[in-house]
């Protein structure tokens, strides 16, 4: 039987400051800006996609930069930490690099007995980690200003805070093809594929306040499904269990359905294709403003009103 859900597709967050966001993720972290487009529901707001060289599922962190947005709050019912995978030998490099650019990182920590990581936050307070490991065969990417032997390879995991893990765990294991693969204290780790880029950690945090949506918080997490037929099957299974998923929506680079998991996090199921090279050449991804077809008549107006942004690396070498 075909696996309908194969791992993490992308994670989408909200932020303030379009150029500041590009500077942090391209300049400091070295991710590639693979698509510069606008929010499907608010075309006066950018939608930035960062990832590896091709924008592969499992590497894609996206942002809605709402200028002046009120800051949100970490808490229950939210995805609070997004972790990236880097080589095990890169710990000192990244400690020094983050320090050089005034990014405050906590001292290195360990979990599951073998997993070393650094926690830090982006300029909006979004929780991030670098997880140091030698279990990730994916090719790294940087614009050349970060040595490839230290570069990010994509996601490692996503951490969700919940009152309890059981209901979300049941959704993941019974409908979304995940398995429980580890437990450490109040952390329960699930994966559709047991490899970096796919781990979902549910952190039982009953004493935490509920999270508040805003700048520096995650809007949703998307899980990958092979194609539209598989997506339709997942949607049918979710409807049978009364999760009330949306109709299938065309997002140009994939098709999507959305629904709320029991703890309150917005889940998306997104197809692997057609991918980010569908409307611009692979070696020029992210260079031009790409618009959904319905907003093309507004191109001149949007080019005038959206903040002027660019990938500027000279200050981050």
Coordinates of C-alpha atoms in Angstrom, one line a residue:
X1 CA 0.0 0.0 0.0
X2 CA 1.3 3.5 -0.9
X3 CA 2.4 5.7 1.9
X4 CA 0.1 8.7 1.7
X5 CA 2.1 11.1 4.0
X6 CA 5.8 10.9 3.6
X7 CA 7.2 13.6 6.0
X8 CA 7.5 17.4 6.4
X9 CA 6.8 19.5 3.3
X10 CA 7.2 23.0 4.6
X11 CA 6.7 25.3 7.6
X12 CA 5.2 28.8 7.4
X13 CA 5.7 31.6 9.9
X14 CA 4.9 35.3 10.2
X15 CA 7.3 38.1 10.7
X16 CA 7.9 41.9 10.5
X17 CA 10.4 43.5 8.2
X18 CA 10.8 41.9 4.7
X19 CA 14.5 42.9 4.1
X20 CA 15.4 41.9 7.7
X21 CA 13.9 38.5 7.1
X22 CA 15.9 37.9 3.9
X23 CA 19.1 39.1 5.6
X24 CA 18.7 36.7 8.4
X25 CA 17.7 33.6 6.5
X26 CA 19.9 34.1 3.4
X27 CA 22.7 36.1 4.9
X28 CA 23.2 34.6 8.3
X29 CA 21.8 31.1 7.9
X30 CA 22.7 30.7 4.2
X31 CA 19.3 29.4 3.0
X32 CA 18.3 30.0 -0.6
X33 CA 15.5 32.3 -1.4
X34 CA 13.7 30.0 -3.9
X35 CA 10.5 31.9 -4.4
X36 CA 9.4 35.5 -4.0
X37 CA 5.7 35.8 -4.4
X38 CA 2.7 37.2 -2.5
X39 CA 0.2 35.8 0.0
X40 CA -2.7 34.1 -1.9
X41 CA -5.2 35.8 0.5
X42 CA -3.5 39.2 0.9
X43 CA -1.6 40.1 -2.2
X44 CA -0.2 43.3 -0.6
X45 CA 2.0 41.0 1.6
X46 CA 5.0 39.0 0.4
X47 CA 5.4 35.3 0.7
X48 CA 9.0 34.3 0.8
X49 CA 10.2 30.6 0.5
X50 CA 13.6 29.6 1.7
X51 CA 15.2 26.2 1.3
X52 CA 17.9 24.1 -0.3
X53 CA 19.1 24.7 -3.8
X54 CA 15.9 23.3 -5.4
X55 CA 13.5 24.1 -2.6
X56 CA 13.0 20.4 -1.8
X57 CA 10.2 19.4 0.5
X58 CA 11.7 19.0 4.0
X59 CA 13.8 22.1 3.5
X60 CA 11.2 24.8 2.9
X61 CA 10.6 27.5 5.5
X62 CA 8.3 30.2 4.3
X63 CA 7.3 33.6 5.7
X64 CA 4.4 36.1 5.5
X65 CA 6.1 39.4 6.3
X66 CA 3.4 41.6 7.7
X67 CA 5.0 45.0 8.2
X68 CA 4.3 46.2 11.7
X69 CA 2.7 43.0 12.9
X70 CA 2.2 42.6 16.7
X71 CA 4.5 40.1 18.2
X72 CA 3.0 36.7 19.1
X73 CA 3.6 34.4 22.0
X74 CA 5.1 30.9 22.2
X75 CA 2.8 28.4 24.0
X76 CA 0.5 25.4 23.8
X77 CA -1.2 24.8 20.5
X78 CA 1.7 26.0 18.5
X79 CA 4.7 24.8 16.6
X80 CA 7.3 26.7 18.6
X81 CA 10.7 25.5 17.4
X82 CA 11.9 24.7 13.9
X83 CA 15.2 22.7 13.8
X84 CA 17.7 22.6 10.9
X85 CA 20.1 19.8 10.2
X86 CA 23.9 20.6 10.1
X87 CA 27.0 18.3 10.2
X88 CA 28.1 17.1 13.6
X89 CA 31.5 18.8 13.3
X90 CA 30.0 22.2 12.7
X91 CA 29.1 23.1 16.3
X92 CA 32.1 25.6 16.8
X93 CA 31.6 27.1 13.4
X94 CA 27.9 28.0 14.1
X95 CA 28.5 29.1 17.6
X96 CA 31.1 31.6 16.3
X97 CA 29.0 32.6 13.3
X98 CA 25.9 33.3 15.4
X99 CA 27.9 35.3 17.9
X100 CA 29.6 37.3 15.2
X101 CA 26.2 38.5 14.0
X102 CA 24.8 39.1 17.5
X103 CA 22.4 36.2 17.5
X104 CA 22.2 35.0 21.1
X105 CA 22.3 31.2 21.2
X106 CA 21.9 29.2 24.4
X107 CA 24.8 26.9 25.4
X108 CA 24.8 23.6 23.5
X109 CA 22.4 21.1 24.9
X110 CA 21.7 17.4 24.4
X111 CA 18.7 15.1 24.2
X112 CA 18.0 11.5 23.5
X113 CA 21.5 10.9 24.8
X114 CA 23.2 11.7 21.4
X115 CA 21.5 14.7 19.9
X116 CA 23.5 18.0 20.3
X117 CA 21.7 21.2 19.4
X118 CA 21.9 25.0 19.7
X119 CA 18.7 27.0 20.4
X120 CA 18.4 30.6 19.2
X121 CA 15.7 32.9 17.8
X122 CA 15.4 35.0 14.6
X123 CA 14.9 38.8 14.8
X124 CA 11.1 38.3 15.4
X125 CA 11.6 35.7 18.2
X126 CA 10.8 32.6 16.1
X127 CA 12.3 29.6 17.9
X128 CA 15.1 27.9 15.9
X129 CA 17.6 25.2 16.4
X130 CA 20.6 23.7 14.7
X131 CA 20.9 20.0 15.3
X132 CA 24.4 18.5 14.8
X133 CA 24.4 15.1 13.3
X134 CA 26.0 12.8 10.7
X135 CA 22.8 11.0 9.7
X136 CA 21.7 13.4 7.0
X137 CA 22.8 12.4 3.4
X138 CA 21.1 15.5 1.8
X139 CA 23.3 17.9 0.0
X140 CA 23.9 21.2 1.8
X141 CA 23.4 24.7 0.3
X142 CA 24.9 28.1 0.7
X143 CA 25.5 31.0 -1.7
X144 CA 29.2 30.3 -1.2
X145 CA 29.6 32.6 1.8
X146 CA 29.2 29.7 4.2
X147 CA 31.5 26.7 3.6
X148 CA 29.5 23.7 2.3
X149 CA 30.9 21.5 5.0
X150 CA 29.1 23.6 7.6
X151 CA 25.9 24.5 5.6
X152 CA 22.4 23.7 6.4
X153 CA 20.9 20.6 4.8
X154 CA 17.2 21.2 5.5
X155 CA 14.9 20.7 8.4
X156 CA 15.8 18.3 11.2
X157 CA 12.5 18.5 13.2
X158 CA 9.6 20.5 14.3
X159 CA 8.5 20.9 17.9
X160 CA 4.9 21.3 18.9
X161 CA 3.7 22.1 22.4
X162 CA 0.5 20.5 23.6
X163 CA -1.5 20.0 26.8
X164 CA -1.1 16.2 26.2
X165 CA 0.3 14.3 23.3
X166 CA -2.3 11.5 22.9
X167 CA -4.9 13.0 20.6
X168 CA -2.3 14.5 18.2
X169 CA -0.4 11.3 18.3
X170 CA -3.5 9.4 17.3
X171 CA -4.0 11.7 14.3
X172 CA -0.4 11.3 13.3
X173 CA -0.3 7.5 13.6
X174 CA -3.8 6.5 12.5
X175 CA -4.3 9.0 9.6
X176 CA -1.0 10.5 8.6
X177 CA 1.3 7.5 8.4
X178 CA 3.6 8.4 11.3
X179 CA 5.1 6.2 14.0
X180 CA 6.3 6.9 17.5
X181 CA 10.1 6.5 17.2
X182 CA 11.4 8.0 20.5
X183 CA 10.6 9.5 23.9
X184 CA 12.8 11.7 26.1
X185 CA 11.2 13.1 29.2
X186 CA 8.1 14.9 28.1
X187 CA 9.1 14.8 24.4
X188 CA 7.5 12.3 22.1
X189 CA 9.0 12.0 18.6
X190 CA 7.1 10.8 15.6
X191 CA 8.1 10.4 11.9
X192 CA 6.7 9.2 8.6
X193 CA 10.3 8.5 7.6
X194 CA 12.9 8.0 10.3
X195 CA 15.5 10.4 9.0
X196 CA 16.4 14.1 9.5
X197 CA 13.9 16.4 8.0
X198 CA 10.8 14.5 9.1
X199 CA 10.8 14.4 12.9
X200 CA 7.7 15.8 14.7
X201 CA 8.3 16.3 18.4
X202 CA 5.3 16.7 20.6
X203 CA 6.3 18.4 23.9
X204 CA 3.8 17.9 26.7
X205 CA 3.6 21.3 28.3
X206 CA 0.4 21.5 30.3
X207 CA 1.7 24.4 32.5
X208 CA 2.4 26.7 29.5
X209 CA 0.0 29.5 28.4
X210 CA -1.7 29.0 25.1
X211 CA 0.3 30.5 22.2
X212 CA -0.9 33.7 20.6
X213 CA -0.6 34.2 16.8
X214 CA 1.6 37.1 15.6
X215 CA 5.0 38.0 14.5
X216 CA 7.6 35.4 15.4
X217 CA 5.1 32.5 15.4
X218 CA 4.4 29.6 13.1
X219 CA 1.2 29.9 11.0
X220 CA 1.1 26.2 9.9
X221 CA 3.1 23.1 9.1
X222 CA 2.6 21.2 5.9
X223 CA 3.1 17.5 5.4
X224 CA 4.1 16.0 2.1
X225 CA 2.0 13.7 0.0
X226 CA 3.1 12.2 -3.3
X227 CA 0.4 13.6 -5.6
X228 CA -3.2 14.7 -6.0
X229 CA -4.6 11.2 -5.9
X230 CA -2.9 10.5 -2.6
X231 CA -4.0 13.9 -1.3
X232 CA -7.6 13.1 -2.2
X233 CA -7.3 9.8 -0.2
X234 CA -5.9 11.6 2.8
X235 CA -8.7 14.2 2.6
X236 CA -11.3 11.4 2.5
X237 CA -9.8 9.8 5.6
X238 CA -9.8 13.1 7.5
X239 CA -13.4 13.8 6.5
X240 CA -14.4 10.3 7.8
X241 CA -13.0 11.3 11.2
X242 CA -14.7 14.8 11.1
X243 CA -11.5 16.9 10.8
X244 CA -13.3 19.1 8.2
X245 CA -10.4 19.7 5.8
X246 CA -10.7 22.4 3.2
X247 CA -11.2 21.6 -0.5
X248 CA -8.0 21.0 -2.5
X249 CA -6.5 24.5 -3.2
X250 CA -4.0 25.3 -6.0
X251 CA -0.9 27.0 -4.5
X252 CA 0.9 27.1 -7.9
X253 CA 3.9 25.1 -6.6
X254 CA 1.8 22.4 -4.9
X255 CA -1.9 21.7 -4.1
X256 CA -3.0 21.9 -0.5
X257 CA -5.7 21.0 2.0
X258 CA -5.8 22.5 5.6
X259 CA -7.3 21.4 8.9
X260 CA -6.8 21.9 12.6
X261 CA -5.2 19.1 14.6
X262 CA -6.7 18.4 18.1
X263 CA -4.3 20.6 19.9
X264 CA -5.0 23.6 17.7
X265 CA -2.0 23.7 15.2
X266 CA -3.0 24.3 11.6
X267 CA -1.9 21.3 9.5
X268 CA -1.6 21.3 5.7
X269 CA -1.2 18.4 3.4
X270 CA 0.8 19.5 0.3
X271 CA 1.7 17.6 -2.9
X272 CA 5.4 17.2 -3.9
X273 CA 4.9 18.8 -7.3
X274 CA 5.0 20.6 -9.5
X275 CA 7.7 22.4 -7.5
X276 CA 9.3 25.8 -7.7
X277 CA 10.8 25.6 -11.2
X278 CA 7.3 25.6 -12.7
X279 CA 7.5 29.4 -13.4
X280 CA 11.2 30.3 -13.4
X281 CA 14.4 28.6 -14.3
X282 CA 16.0 26.5 -11.6
X283 CA 19.2 28.5 -11.5
X284 CA 17.2 31.8 -11.1
X285 CA 14.8 30.7 -8.4
X286 CA 13.7 33.6 -6.2
X287 CA 15.1 36.4 -8.3
X288 CA 11.9 37.8 -9.8
X289 CA 8.5 38.5 -8.2
X290 CA 6.2 35.7 -9.2
X291 CA 2.4 36.3 -8.9
X292 CA -0.5 33.9 -8.8
X293 CA -2.4 34.3 -12.1
X294 CA -5.3 36.2 -10.5
X295 CA -2.9 38.9 -9.3
X296 CA -1.0 39.5 -12.6
X297 CA -3.3 42.5 -13.5
X298 CA -2.1 44.1 -10.2
X299 CA 1.7 43.6 -11.0
X300 CA 2.5 47.3 -11.5
X301 CA 0.6 48.3 -8.5
X302 CA 2.2 45.6 -6.3
X303 CA 5.7 46.4 -7.5
X304 CA 5.1 49.9 -6.4
X305 CA 3.6 49.2 -3.0
X306 CA 5.6 46.1 -1.8
X307 CA 8.9 46.9 0.0
X308 CA 11.9 46.8 -2.2
X309 CA 14.0 43.7 -1.2
X310 CA 17.0 41.8 -2.4
X311 CA 19.5 39.1 -1.4
X312 CA 22.5 41.0 -0.1
X313 CA 25.4 38.8 1.0
X314 CA 28.3 41.2 1.2
X315 CA 27.6 41.9 4.9
X316 CA 27.4 38.3 5.8
X317 CA 30.6 36.8 4.4

